[in-house]
Coordinates of C-alpha atoms and ligand atoms in Angstrom, one line a residue:
M13 CA 112.6 -32.0 -174.3
Q14 CA 111.0 -35.1 -173.6
Q15 CA 113.4 -36.1 -170.8
Q16 CA 113.1 -32.9 -169.2
Y17 CA 109.2 -33.4 -167.9
Q18 CA 109.0 -36.9 -167.0
A19 CA 109.0 -36.4 -163.4
Y20 CA 106.9 -34.4 -161.0
G21 CA 106.6 -32.5 -158.1
Q22 CA 105.4 -33.6 -155.0
Q23 CA 104.1 -31.8 -151.9
P24 CA 107.0 -30.0 -150.4
P25 CA 108.3 -30.2 -146.8
Q26 CA 107.4 -27.4 -144.7
V27 CA 109.2 -25.9 -141.7
S28 CA 107.6 -24.1 -139.1
L29 CA 109.5 -21.0 -137.7
A30 CA 109.2 -19.9 -134.1
T31 CA 106.6 -17.3 -135.2
G32 CA 104.0 -20.2 -136.4
E33 CA 104.2 -18.8 -139.7
K34 CA 105.1 -21.7 -142.1
F35 CA 108.4 -21.1 -143.6
R36 CA 107.6 -21.0 -147.6
Q37 CA 110.3 -22.3 -149.3
K38 CA 109.6 -25.3 -151.5
V39 CA 111.3 -28.5 -152.8
D40 CA 110.2 -31.1 -155.0
T41 CA 111.6 -33.8 -156.9
N42 CA 111.8 -31.7 -160.4
V43 CA 111.1 -28.1 -159.4
F44 CA 112.8 -26.3 -156.8
Q45 CA 111.2 -23.1 -155.3
V46 CA 113.2 -20.6 -153.1
S47 CA 111.0 -17.7 -151.4
M48 CA 112.8 -14.6 -149.9
A49 CA 109.6 -14.1 -147.8
C50 CA 111.8 -16.2 -145.3
L51 CA 114.1 -13.3 -144.6
K52 CA 110.9 -11.5 -143.1
D53 CA 111.6 -13.5 -140.0
Q54 CA 114.7 -14.1 -138.2
A55 CA 115.5 -17.9 -138.1
T56 CA 115.1 -19.6 -134.9
E57 CA 118.5 -20.8 -134.9
I58 CA 121.2 -18.0 -135.0
A59 CA 125.1 -18.8 -135.2
T60 CA 127.9 -16.4 -134.8
G61 CA 130.8 -17.1 -137.3
D62 CA 131.5 -18.7 -140.4
P63 CA 129.3 -22.3 -141.4
I64 CA 131.4 -24.9 -141.8
T65 CA 131.8 -25.8 -145.6
C66 CA 132.7 -29.0 -147.4
S67 CA 136.3 -28.7 -149.1
A68 CA 135.3 -30.3 -152.0
C69 CA 132.0 -29.1 -153.0
S70 CA 130.9 -25.8 -151.0
G71 CA 127.9 -27.6 -149.2
I72 CA 127.3 -26.3 -145.7
L73 CA 127.5 -28.6 -142.6
N74 CA 123.7 -29.1 -141.5
V75 CA 121.4 -30.4 -139.2
Y76 CA 121.5 -33.7 -141.3
S77 CA 125.3 -34.1 -141.4
E78 CA 126.7 -36.9 -139.2
I79 CA 129.8 -36.4 -137.5
K80 CA 132.1 -39.7 -136.4
V81 CA 134.8 -39.7 -134.1
E82 CA 137.6 -41.4 -135.3
G83 CA 141.1 -42.8 -134.1
D84 CA 141.9 -40.1 -131.2
A85 CA 139.4 -38.5 -130.7
Q86 CA 139.2 -36.8 -134.4
Q87 CA 136.0 -35.3 -136.0
V88 CA 134.9 -36.3 -139.5
W89 CA 132.1 -34.9 -141.5
I90 CA 131.2 -37.3 -144.7
C91 CA 129.7 -34.5 -146.8
E92 CA 126.3 -35.8 -147.7
F93 CA 126.3 -34.0 -150.9
C94 CA 129.6 -35.5 -152.3
N95 CA 130.9 -37.8 -149.7
T96 CA 134.2 -36.2 -149.2
R97 CA 135.9 -36.6 -145.9
N98 CA 136.0 -33.6 -144.2
V99 CA 138.5 -33.2 -140.7
V100 CA 136.1 -30.8 -138.5
N101 CA 136.7 -29.3 -135.0
I102 CA 133.0 -28.8 -133.7
E103 CA 131.5 -28.6 -130.1
P104 CA 128.3 -30.4 -130.1
E105 CA 125.9 -27.3 -129.4
E106 CA 127.5 -25.8 -132.2
K107 CA 125.8 -28.5 -134.5
P108 CA 122.7 -27.1 -136.4
K109 CA 119.6 -28.3 -134.9
T110 CA 117.1 -27.0 -137.2
D111 CA 117.1 -27.2 -141.0
A112 CA 117.2 -23.2 -141.4
V113 CA 120.1 -21.7 -139.4
S114 CA 121.5 -17.9 -139.9
Y115 CA 124.9 -17.0 -139.5
I116 CA 125.9 -13.5 -138.8
L117 CA 129.1 -12.9 -140.6
E118 CA 129.6 -9.5 -139.9
A119 CA 127.9 -7.7 -137.0
A120 CA 125.9 -4.7 -137.8
P121 CA 128.1 -1.5 -137.8
V122 CA 128.7 0.2 -134.3
K123 CA 126.9 3.6 -134.5
S124 CA 129.1 6.6 -133.7
E125 CA 128.4 8.9 -130.9
A126 CA 127.4 11.6 -133.3
E127 CA 124.8 9.1 -134.9
K128 CA 123.6 7.9 -131.6
K129 CA 123.2 11.3 -130.2
E130 CA 121.2 12.2 -133.7
E131 CA 119.1 9.3 -132.8
K132 CA 118.4 10.1 -129.6
T133 CA 117.1 13.6 -130.6
T134 CA 115.0 12.2 -133.3
G135 CA 113.9 9.1 -131.7
G136 CA 115.8 7.0 -134.2
V137 CA 113.1 8.0 -136.7
N138 CA 115.5 9.4 -139.2
K139 CA 116.6 6.2 -140.3
D140 CA 113.4 5.6 -142.5
I141 CA 113.9 5.3 -146.3
S142 CA 113.8 7.8 -149.2
I143 CA 111.2 7.7 -152.2
V144 CA 112.5 9.5 -155.0
F145 CA 110.3 10.2 -157.8
C146 CA 112.1 10.6 -160.9
V147 CA 110.0 12.3 -163.6
D148 CA 109.9 13.0 -167.0
V149 CA 108.7 16.8 -168.0
S150 CA 109.8 16.4 -171.4
G151 CA 107.2 18.1 -174.0
S152 CA 105.5 14.7 -174.7
M153 CA 104.5 15.0 -171.1
A154 CA 102.4 18.0 -171.4
G155 CA 98.7 17.6 -170.6
S156 CA 97.2 14.8 -169.3
R157 CA 100.2 12.7 -168.5
L158 CA 101.7 15.0 -166.5
Q159 CA 98.7 15.7 -164.7
A160 CA 98.0 12.3 -163.9
V161 CA 101.7 11.8 -162.3
Q162 CA 101.2 15.2 -160.4
Q163 CA 97.7 13.7 -159.1
T164 CA 99.4 10.5 -158.3
M165 CA 102.3 12.0 -156.4
R166 CA 100.1 14.2 -154.3
N167 CA 98.2 11.0 -153.2
Q168 CA 101.1 8.9 -152.4
I169 CA 102.5 12.1 -150.5
K170 CA 99.5 12.3 -148.5
D171 CA 99.6 8.6 -147.7
M172 CA 103.1 8.8 -146.7
Y173 CA 102.9 11.8 -144.7
E174 CA 99.9 9.8 -142.8
N175 CA 101.3 6.0 -142.5
H176 CA 105.4 6.8 -142.9
P177 CA 105.6 10.6 -141.9
D178 CA 109.8 9.9 -141.5
R179 CA 110.1 8.7 -145.0
K180 CA 112.0 11.4 -146.8
I181 CA 110.4 12.1 -150.1
G182 CA 112.2 14.1 -153.0
I183 CA 111.8 14.9 -156.5
V184 CA 114.2 14.7 -159.7
T185 CA 113.0 16.0 -163.1
F186 CA 114.4 15.6 -166.4
T187 CA 114.1 17.1 -169.8
D188 CA 117.0 19.2 -171.7
D189 CA 118.2 19.3 -168.1
V190 CA 118.3 17.4 -164.8
R191 CA 116.8 19.1 -162.0
I192 CA 117.3 17.8 -158.5
I193 CA 114.5 19.3 -156.5
G194 CA 114.7 17.0 -153.4
D195 CA 111.7 17.5 -151.1
G196 CA 111.9 21.6 -151.9
T197 CA 113.5 23.0 -149.0
A198 CA 116.6 24.0 -150.6
A199 CA 117.9 25.4 -153.8
V200 CA 117.4 23.0 -156.8
T201 CA 120.4 22.0 -158.3
I202 CA 120.3 22.2 -161.9
I203 CA 122.7 19.7 -164.1
D204 CA 122.5 21.4 -167.8
A205 CA 122.8 20.0 -171.1
G206 CA 126.5 20.5 -171.2
K207 CA 127.1 18.0 -168.4
L208 CA 124.3 15.7 -169.0
H209 CA 127.4 13.1 -170.6
D210 CA 129.6 13.6 -166.8
Y211 CA 128.7 10.7 -164.9
D212 CA 130.6 11.6 -162.0
F213 CA 129.6 15.5 -162.1
I214 CA 125.9 14.0 -162.1
L215 CA 126.3 11.8 -159.2
K216 CA 128.4 14.0 -157.1
H217 CA 125.9 16.7 -157.2
A218 CA 123.1 14.2 -156.1
V219 CA 124.9 12.7 -153.3
V220 CA 126.2 16.1 -151.7
G221 CA 122.5 17.4 -152.6
A222 CA 121.1 14.6 -150.4
S223 CA 122.5 16.2 -147.3
T224 CA 120.6 19.6 -147.9
S225 CA 117.8 18.8 -150.0
L226 CA 116.5 15.4 -148.8
S227 CA 117.2 15.2 -145.2
R228 CA 113.8 15.4 -143.4
G229 CA 110.6 13.2 -143.4
I230 CA 107.6 14.1 -145.1
K231 CA 106.0 15.2 -141.8
D232 CA 108.3 18.4 -141.8
T233 CA 108.3 18.9 -145.5
R234 CA 105.0 18.2 -147.0
A235 CA 103.9 21.9 -147.8
K236 CA 107.3 22.1 -150.0
V237 CA 107.1 18.7 -151.8
D238 CA 103.6 19.5 -152.5
Q239 CA 104.2 23.0 -154.0
A240 CA 107.4 21.3 -156.1
V241 CA 105.1 18.7 -157.5
N242 CA 102.3 21.5 -158.4
N243 CA 105.2 23.8 -160.2
L244 CA 105.9 20.9 -162.4
R245 CA 106.0 22.0 -166.1
A246 CA 106.6 20.0 -169.3
T247 CA 109.0 21.0 -172.3
G248 CA 111.9 20.1 -174.1
S249 CA 113.6 16.7 -174.7
T250 CA 113.9 13.5 -172.7
A251 CA 117.3 13.0 -170.7
L252 CA 116.1 9.9 -168.9
G253 CA 119.6 8.2 -168.3
P254 CA 121.0 11.3 -166.3
G255 CA 117.6 11.8 -164.5
M256 CA 117.8 8.3 -163.3
L257 CA 121.3 8.7 -162.3
A258 CA 120.5 11.7 -160.3
A259 CA 117.2 10.3 -158.6
I260 CA 119.7 6.8 -157.6
G261 CA 122.6 9.2 -156.3
L262 CA 119.8 10.9 -154.2
A263 CA 117.9 8.1 -152.8
G264 CA 121.4 6.2 -152.3
E265 CA 122.1 8.4 -149.5
G266 CA 118.7 7.3 -147.6
S267 CA 118.8 4.1 -145.4
P268 CA 118.8 0.7 -147.6
G269 CA 115.6 -0.3 -149.0
S270 CA 115.2 3.1 -150.5
Q271 CA 113.3 3.6 -153.7
V272 CA 113.4 5.4 -157.1
I273 CA 110.4 5.4 -159.0
V274 CA 111.2 6.7 -162.8
C275 CA 108.3 7.8 -164.7
T276 CA 108.5 8.7 -168.4
D277 CA 106.8 8.5 -171.9
G278 CA 109.7 8.4 -174.2
A279 CA 113.1 7.2 -175.0
S280 CA 116.1 8.6 -173.6
N281 CA 117.2 11.1 -176.2
M282 CA 119.8 13.3 -174.3
G283 CA 123.3 12.6 -172.4
L284 CA 124.2 9.4 -170.9
N285 CA 122.4 6.3 -172.5
D286 CA 123.9 3.2 -173.4
P287 CA 124.0 -0.5 -172.2
A288 CA 127.0 -0.2 -170.4
F289 CA 125.9 3.3 -168.7
Y290 CA 122.6 1.6 -167.4
S291 CA 124.8 -1.8 -165.9
R292 CA 127.1 0.9 -164.3
V293 CA 123.9 2.5 -162.8
G294 CA 122.3 -0.6 -161.8
E295 CA 125.5 -1.6 -160.0
Y296 CA 125.7 1.5 -158.0
A297 CA 122.1 1.5 -157.1
Q298 CA 122.5 -2.2 -156.0
G299 CA 125.4 -1.3 -153.6
K300 CA 123.2 1.4 -152.2
G301 CA 120.5 -1.1 -151.7
V302 CA 118.3 1.2 -154.1
T303 CA 115.4 -0.3 -155.8
V304 CA 114.4 1.3 -159.0
H305 CA 110.9 0.8 -160.8
I306 CA 109.8 2.1 -164.2
V307 CA 106.4 3.4 -165.1
T308 CA 105.6 4.1 -168.6
F309 CA 102.2 4.7 -170.7
Q310 CA 100.6 2.2 -173.0
G311 CA 100.8 3.6 -176.7
T312 CA 104.5 5.1 -175.9
E313 CA 108.0 3.5 -176.8
C314 CA 110.6 4.2 -174.2
N315 CA 113.4 1.2 -175.1
I316 CA 112.3 -0.5 -172.2
D317 CA 114.7 -3.3 -173.3
M318 CA 117.5 -1.1 -172.6
I319 CA 116.4 0.6 -169.2
S320 CA 115.1 -2.6 -167.7
T321 CA 119.1 -3.7 -166.8
V322 CA 118.8 -1.3 -163.9
C323 CA 115.2 -2.7 -162.6
Q324 CA 116.6 -6.2 -163.3
M325 CA 119.8 -5.6 -161.2
T326 CA 117.7 -4.1 -158.3
N327 CA 114.8 -6.4 -158.3
G328 CA 112.3 -3.4 -159.2
E329 CA 109.2 -3.6 -161.5
I330 CA 108.4 -2.1 -165.0
E331 CA 104.8 -1.3 -165.6
R332 CA 103.1 0.0 -168.7
V333 CA 100.0 1.6 -167.8
S334 CA 96.7 3.7 -168.6
L335 CA 96.9 7.0 -167.1
H336 CA 93.8 5.5 -165.2
D337 CA 95.8 2.4 -163.8
L338 CA 98.7 4.9 -163.0
A339 CA 98.0 5.6 -159.0
S340 CA 97.5 1.7 -158.3
N341 CA 100.8 1.1 -159.7
F342 CA 102.8 3.5 -157.6
K343 CA 100.8 2.2 -154.8
D344 CA 101.8 -1.4 -155.3
F345 CA 105.5 -0.3 -155.7
L346 CA 105.7 1.0 -152.3
A347 CA 103.8 -1.6 -150.6
K348 CA 106.4 -4.3 -150.1
P349 CA 109.1 -3.1 -148.2
V350 CA 112.7 -4.3 -149.1
L351 CA 113.7 -7.0 -146.4
A352 CA 117.7 -7.4 -147.5
T353 CA 119.8 -6.0 -149.9
L354 CA 122.7 -7.5 -151.9
V355 CA 121.2 -10.5 -151.8
K356 CA 123.3 -13.7 -153.4
L357 CA 121.4 -16.9 -153.6
K358 CA 123.5 -19.9 -154.0
V359 CA 121.5 -23.3 -154.7
K360 CA 123.1 -26.8 -153.5
L361 CA 122.6 -30.1 -155.3
H362 CA 123.8 -33.3 -154.5
S363 CA 126.3 -34.6 -156.7
G364 CA 124.4 -36.9 -158.5
L365 CA 122.1 -34.2 -160.0
E366 CA 122.2 -31.1 -161.8
F367 CA 120.4 -27.9 -162.9
R368 CA 118.7 -27.6 -166.2
N369 CA 117.8 -24.8 -168.3
E370 CA 120.1 -22.5 -166.7
M371 CA 123.0 -20.0 -168.3
V372 CA 126.1 -21.9 -168.0
Q373 CA 127.7 -18.7 -166.1
N374 CA 125.9 -19.2 -163.0
L375 CA 126.7 -22.8 -162.9
S376 CA 129.6 -24.1 -160.9
M377 CA 130.9 -27.5 -159.0
Q378 CA 130.0 -29.7 -162.0
N379 CA 126.5 -27.9 -162.4
T380 CA 125.5 -28.7 -158.6
I381 CA 125.6 -25.1 -157.7
L382 CA 123.6 -22.5 -159.2
S383 CA 124.4 -18.8 -158.3
K384 CA 122.1 -16.0 -158.6
D385 CA 122.2 -12.1 -157.6
F386 CA 119.0 -10.4 -156.6
G387 CA 120.2 -7.1 -155.4
N388 CA 117.2 -6.0 -153.3
V389 CA 114.5 -8.5 -152.3
N390 CA 110.9 -8.2 -150.9
E391 CA 108.5 -11.1 -149.3
D392 CA 107.3 -11.7 -152.9
T393 CA 110.5 -12.3 -154.6
D394 CA 110.1 -16.3 -155.5
V395 CA 112.2 -18.2 -157.7
C396 CA 112.2 -21.5 -159.3
F397 CA 114.9 -24.0 -160.4
E398 CA 114.6 -27.1 -162.2
Y399 CA 117.1 -30.1 -161.8
Q400 CA 117.5 -33.8 -163.1
M401 CA 119.6 -36.8 -162.7
K402 CA 123.3 -36.6 -164.1
P403 CA 123.5 -38.7 -167.0
L404 CA 124.6 -42.4 -166.3
R405 CA 128.2 -41.8 -167.6
E406 CA 128.4 -39.0 -165.3
L407 CA 127.4 -40.8 -162.1
L408 CA 129.5 -43.7 -163.1
K409 CA 132.5 -41.5 -162.6
I410 CA 131.4 -40.6 -159.2
K411 CA 132.8 -43.3 -156.8
D412 CA 132.0 -44.3 -153.2
I413 CA 128.4 -43.7 -154.0
D414 CA 125.9 -46.2 -154.5
F415 CA 123.0 -44.5 -156.0
S416 CA 120.9 -47.7 -155.9
K417 CA 120.9 -47.4 -152.0
L418 CA 120.2 -43.8 -151.8
Q419 CA 116.8 -43.1 -150.2
Q420 CA 116.9 -39.3 -149.7
L421 CA 118.8 -36.4 -151.3
P422 CA 119.8 -33.2 -149.5
F423 CA 119.3 -29.4 -150.8
Q424 CA 120.7 -26.7 -149.6
A425 CA 119.8 -23.0 -150.3
Q426 CA 122.4 -20.4 -148.9
I427 CA 121.3 -17.0 -148.8
H428 CA 123.8 -14.2 -148.6
Y429 CA 122.3 -10.8 -147.7
T430 CA 123.3 -7.4 -146.0
A431 CA 120.4 -7.0 -143.6
L432 CA 118.7 -3.5 -143.2
D433 CA 121.0 -3.0 -140.1
G434 CA 124.0 -3.1 -141.9
S435 CA 125.0 -7.0 -140.8
K436 CA 126.3 -9.4 -143.1
Q437 CA 124.4 -12.7 -142.8
V438 CA 123.8 -16.0 -144.6
R439 CA 120.7 -18.1 -144.2
V440 CA 121.3 -21.6 -144.7
I441 CA 118.1 -23.8 -145.3
T442 CA 118.8 -27.4 -145.8
N443 CA 115.8 -30.0 -147.0
R444 CA 116.1 -33.5 -147.6
L445 CA 114.1 -35.4 -150.0
D446 CA 112.9 -39.0 -150.1
I447 CA 113.7 -40.8 -153.6
S448 CA 110.4 -42.1 -155.0
T449 CA 110.3 -44.5 -158.2
D450 CA 106.6 -44.3 -158.2
K451 CA 105.8 -41.7 -160.7
E452 CA 102.1 -41.7 -160.5
D453 CA 102.1 -41.6 -156.9
L454 CA 104.3 -38.4 -156.9
K455 CA 101.6 -36.9 -159.7
K456 CA 99.1 -37.1 -157.2
D457 CA 100.5 -35.0 -154.8
A458 CA 102.4 -32.6 -157.2
D459 CA 102.3 -28.8 -156.4
F460 CA 100.5 -27.5 -159.6
Q461 CA 101.1 -23.9 -158.6
I462 CA 104.9 -24.3 -158.2
L463 CA 105.0 -26.1 -161.7
G464 CA 103.1 -23.6 -163.4
I465 CA 105.0 -20.7 -161.7
N466 CA 108.1 -22.5 -163.0
A467 CA 107.0 -23.0 -166.4
I468 CA 106.2 -19.1 -166.7
Q469 CA 109.4 -18.0 -165.5
Q470 CA 111.4 -20.6 -167.3
S471 CA 109.5 -19.8 -170.7
S472 CA 109.8 -15.9 -170.2
K473 CA 113.5 -16.0 -169.5
L474 CA 114.1 -17.8 -172.9
A475 CA 111.8 -15.2 -174.7
R476 CA 113.5 -12.1 -172.9
V477 CA 117.0 -13.4 -174.7
G478 CA 114.9 -13.6 -178.0
E479 CA 114.4 -17.2 -178.2
F480 CA 110.5 -16.8 -178.9
K481 CA 110.0 -19.9 -180.5
Q482 CA 111.8 -22.2 -178.0
A483 CA 109.9 -20.0 -175.2
Q484 CA 106.4 -21.3 -176.9
A485 CA 107.8 -24.7 -176.9
V486 CA 108.4 -24.8 -173.3
A487 CA 105.1 -23.2 -172.3
K488 CA 103.2 -25.6 -174.6
A489 CA 105.3 -28.7 -173.2
W490 CA 104.3 -27.8 -169.5
D491 CA 100.9 -27.2 -170.1
K492 CA 100.6 -30.7 -172.0
V493 CA 102.4 -32.3 -168.8
M494 CA 99.9 -30.7 -166.6
T495 CA 96.8 -32.0 -168.7
R496 CA 98.3 -35.4 -169.8
D497 CA 96.0 -37.3 -167.5
T498 CA 93.1 -34.9 -166.2
A499 CA 91.0 -37.7 -164.8
Q500 CA 93.6 -38.2 -162.4
L501 CA 94.0 -34.5 -161.3
S502 CA 92.6 -33.4 -158.0
C503 CA 90.4 -29.9 -157.9
N504 CA 92.9 -28.1 -156.6
Q505 CA 95.4 -29.1 -159.7
M506 CA 92.7 -28.2 -161.9
A507 CA 92.2 -24.9 -160.6
E508 CA 96.0 -24.3 -160.8
V509 CA 95.9 -25.2 -164.5
Q510 CA 93.4 -22.7 -165.1
N511 CA 95.5 -20.4 -163.5
F512 CA 98.4 -21.3 -165.3
R513 CA 96.7 -20.6 -168.6
S514 CA 95.2 -17.2 -167.6
N515 CA 98.7 -16.2 -166.3
I516 CA 100.4 -17.1 -169.8
G517 CA 97.9 -16.2 -172.1
Q518 CA 98.7 -12.8 -173.0
T519 CA 102.5 -13.5 -172.8
Y520 CA 102.2 -16.8 -174.8
N521 CA 100.3 -14.3 -177.5
L522 CA 102.7 -11.7 -177.3
M523 CA 105.9 -14.5 -177.9
H524 CA 103.7 -15.7 -180.9
Q525 CA 103.4 -12.3 -182.8
Q526 CA 107.0 -11.5 -181.8
Q527 CA 107.9 -14.9 -183.3
V528 CA 106.2 -14.4 -186.4
M529 CA 107.4 -10.8 -186.8
T530 CA 111.0 -11.8 -186.2
S531 CA 110.6 -14.5 -189.0
Q532 CA 109.6 -12.1 -191.4
Q533 CA 112.4 -9.7 -190.8
P534 CA 115.7 -11.3 -191.7
Q535 CA 118.2 -10.4 -188.8
Q536 CA 121.8 -10.2 -189.3
Y537 CA 123.4 -12.8 -187.9
G538 CA 124.1 -12.2 -184.1
Q539 CA 121.8 -9.4 -184.3
R540 CA 118.7 -9.3 -181.9
A541 CA 115.8 -8.1 -183.2
Q542 CA 114.0 -4.7 -182.2
V543 CA 111.7 -5.5 -179.6
S544 CA 108.7 -3.3 -178.5
D545 CA 108.2 -1.9 -174.8
A546 CA 104.6 -4.1 -174.9
V547 CA 106.6 -7.2 -175.3
S548 CA 109.7 -6.3 -173.0
Q549 CA 107.8 -5.2 -170.4
N550 CA 105.3 -8.3 -170.3
M551 CA 108.4 -10.7 -170.6
Y552 CA 110.1 -9.2 -168.0
Q553 CA 107.2 -9.0 -165.3
A554 CA 106.4 -12.8 -166.3
A555 CA 110.2 -14.1 -165.8
R556 CA 109.6 -12.5 -162.2
I557 CA 105.9 -13.8 -161.3
N558 CA 105.8 -14.9 -157.9
K559 CA 102.7 -16.5 -155.7
S560 CA 101.1 -13.3 -154.9
K561 CA 100.9 -12.3 -158.8
W562 CA 99.9 -15.6 -159.6
T563 CA 96.9 -15.8 -157.1
K564 CA 95.8 -12.0 -157.8
S565 CA 95.4 -12.5 -161.7
S566 CA 93.5 -15.8 -161.2
K567 CA 90.9 -13.8 -159.3
Ligands
LIG20 ZN1 130.9 -31.8 -150.4

């Protein structure tokens, strides 16, 4: 551990986009942050076709690459990540001119004549997203819980009627059966108890049902949707898994970026409900560009640990709320539109560096490439990474590179995604960083917000896999690092230390409680301790902390 916290971040380089907005990807010596907000704007530089990739290390030719001409006009690119000699064939105007370039790998699908015609008659407005409310109407919801959900739905419907009249709003309910109500304009499809174990049956009915029961914007359907909300009655058990599947099937027929909000107060106890099922549902939602959020009530247990897979795979939120806070949470979910779907991030390091504290299965190319799957992203999706110099014995194996002479190291983020128009793109962002040996100098400029967000993401990542003791140690170590020499800190850094402490406070306490509890109950080898919803939800959200939440909770 002591080795890991020696170096500090420094002020990240920023790149201005044509829009004048600051590009928010950040790099510093020890912690690296990639913000998906960059996908909000098209890169200033757009290239068609595939990027040029190093044959040895998968680094992509970029604005900093040098191309030499050898012998008979042969172009050679010595890869700045690994020193491999690549013969290339590139026109001068094809070489990237800025550090953020978008490559369009596959153009948006051509619209059929029928689609064009439909767009003309509807003014192209039928392309808005679908929002499906997936509501638990089991017996335990009767009374104030269901009333609060109904009131919140009415408010959201009114809001979307006024501000997003073309959004399609649908309802799926689950209890002893699953009911695909859609927007209330067509007959309700009932999946009864006998079919709740049949994945294909449920999905097929939801997908087919979408064309009749969820095909029009809220501006045309409001009265029927409101009526369906008013008619909800609570009774029976909780077929949460099948209900979620039906809601995703319905939303998946809407435009990419559609959303499902599951609202429940109990664990699934009917029909499909095991870890493999939730992975399968998550994969389906990912493929359709649907984000799944879950809202549960404080004081209830819904086995969030198991169902969180679907949220994790689609980058959705999980909240445990009081009746009073329900409305504001629904609003938050819908406030941030999805920017891209099927997002896969690759981060590329120089061959002398390696990632640390990452899962082995996400690493490749001698630990210099980290791959991460996001499903859908919005502007708040920020991810932090840590890296370090490789050990000396590894560095000695790397021939042709004299590390004592290196002045700068390249970093590259390669973001593969499907844009909302259906085109497949990769955004390549390359930064270079000066190598500084003066640690005090670095600390002066360290961005404590990035260090703090990273510390919370890293610590809760460990807690989510049951390593509560280690998670606490990581949180403590970062706190120590940031406050080792408070006299040297700037006001801004001091403020961020306070932010860090207020952000991690509750999470740290929960880790501690859980760790004490786990140590008192001897576990079978390899068996994971039962984790309460309070802990699952908190660790899930902490692992996804971003700049927007960081600042919110500090106010
Ligand atoms: Zn290379």
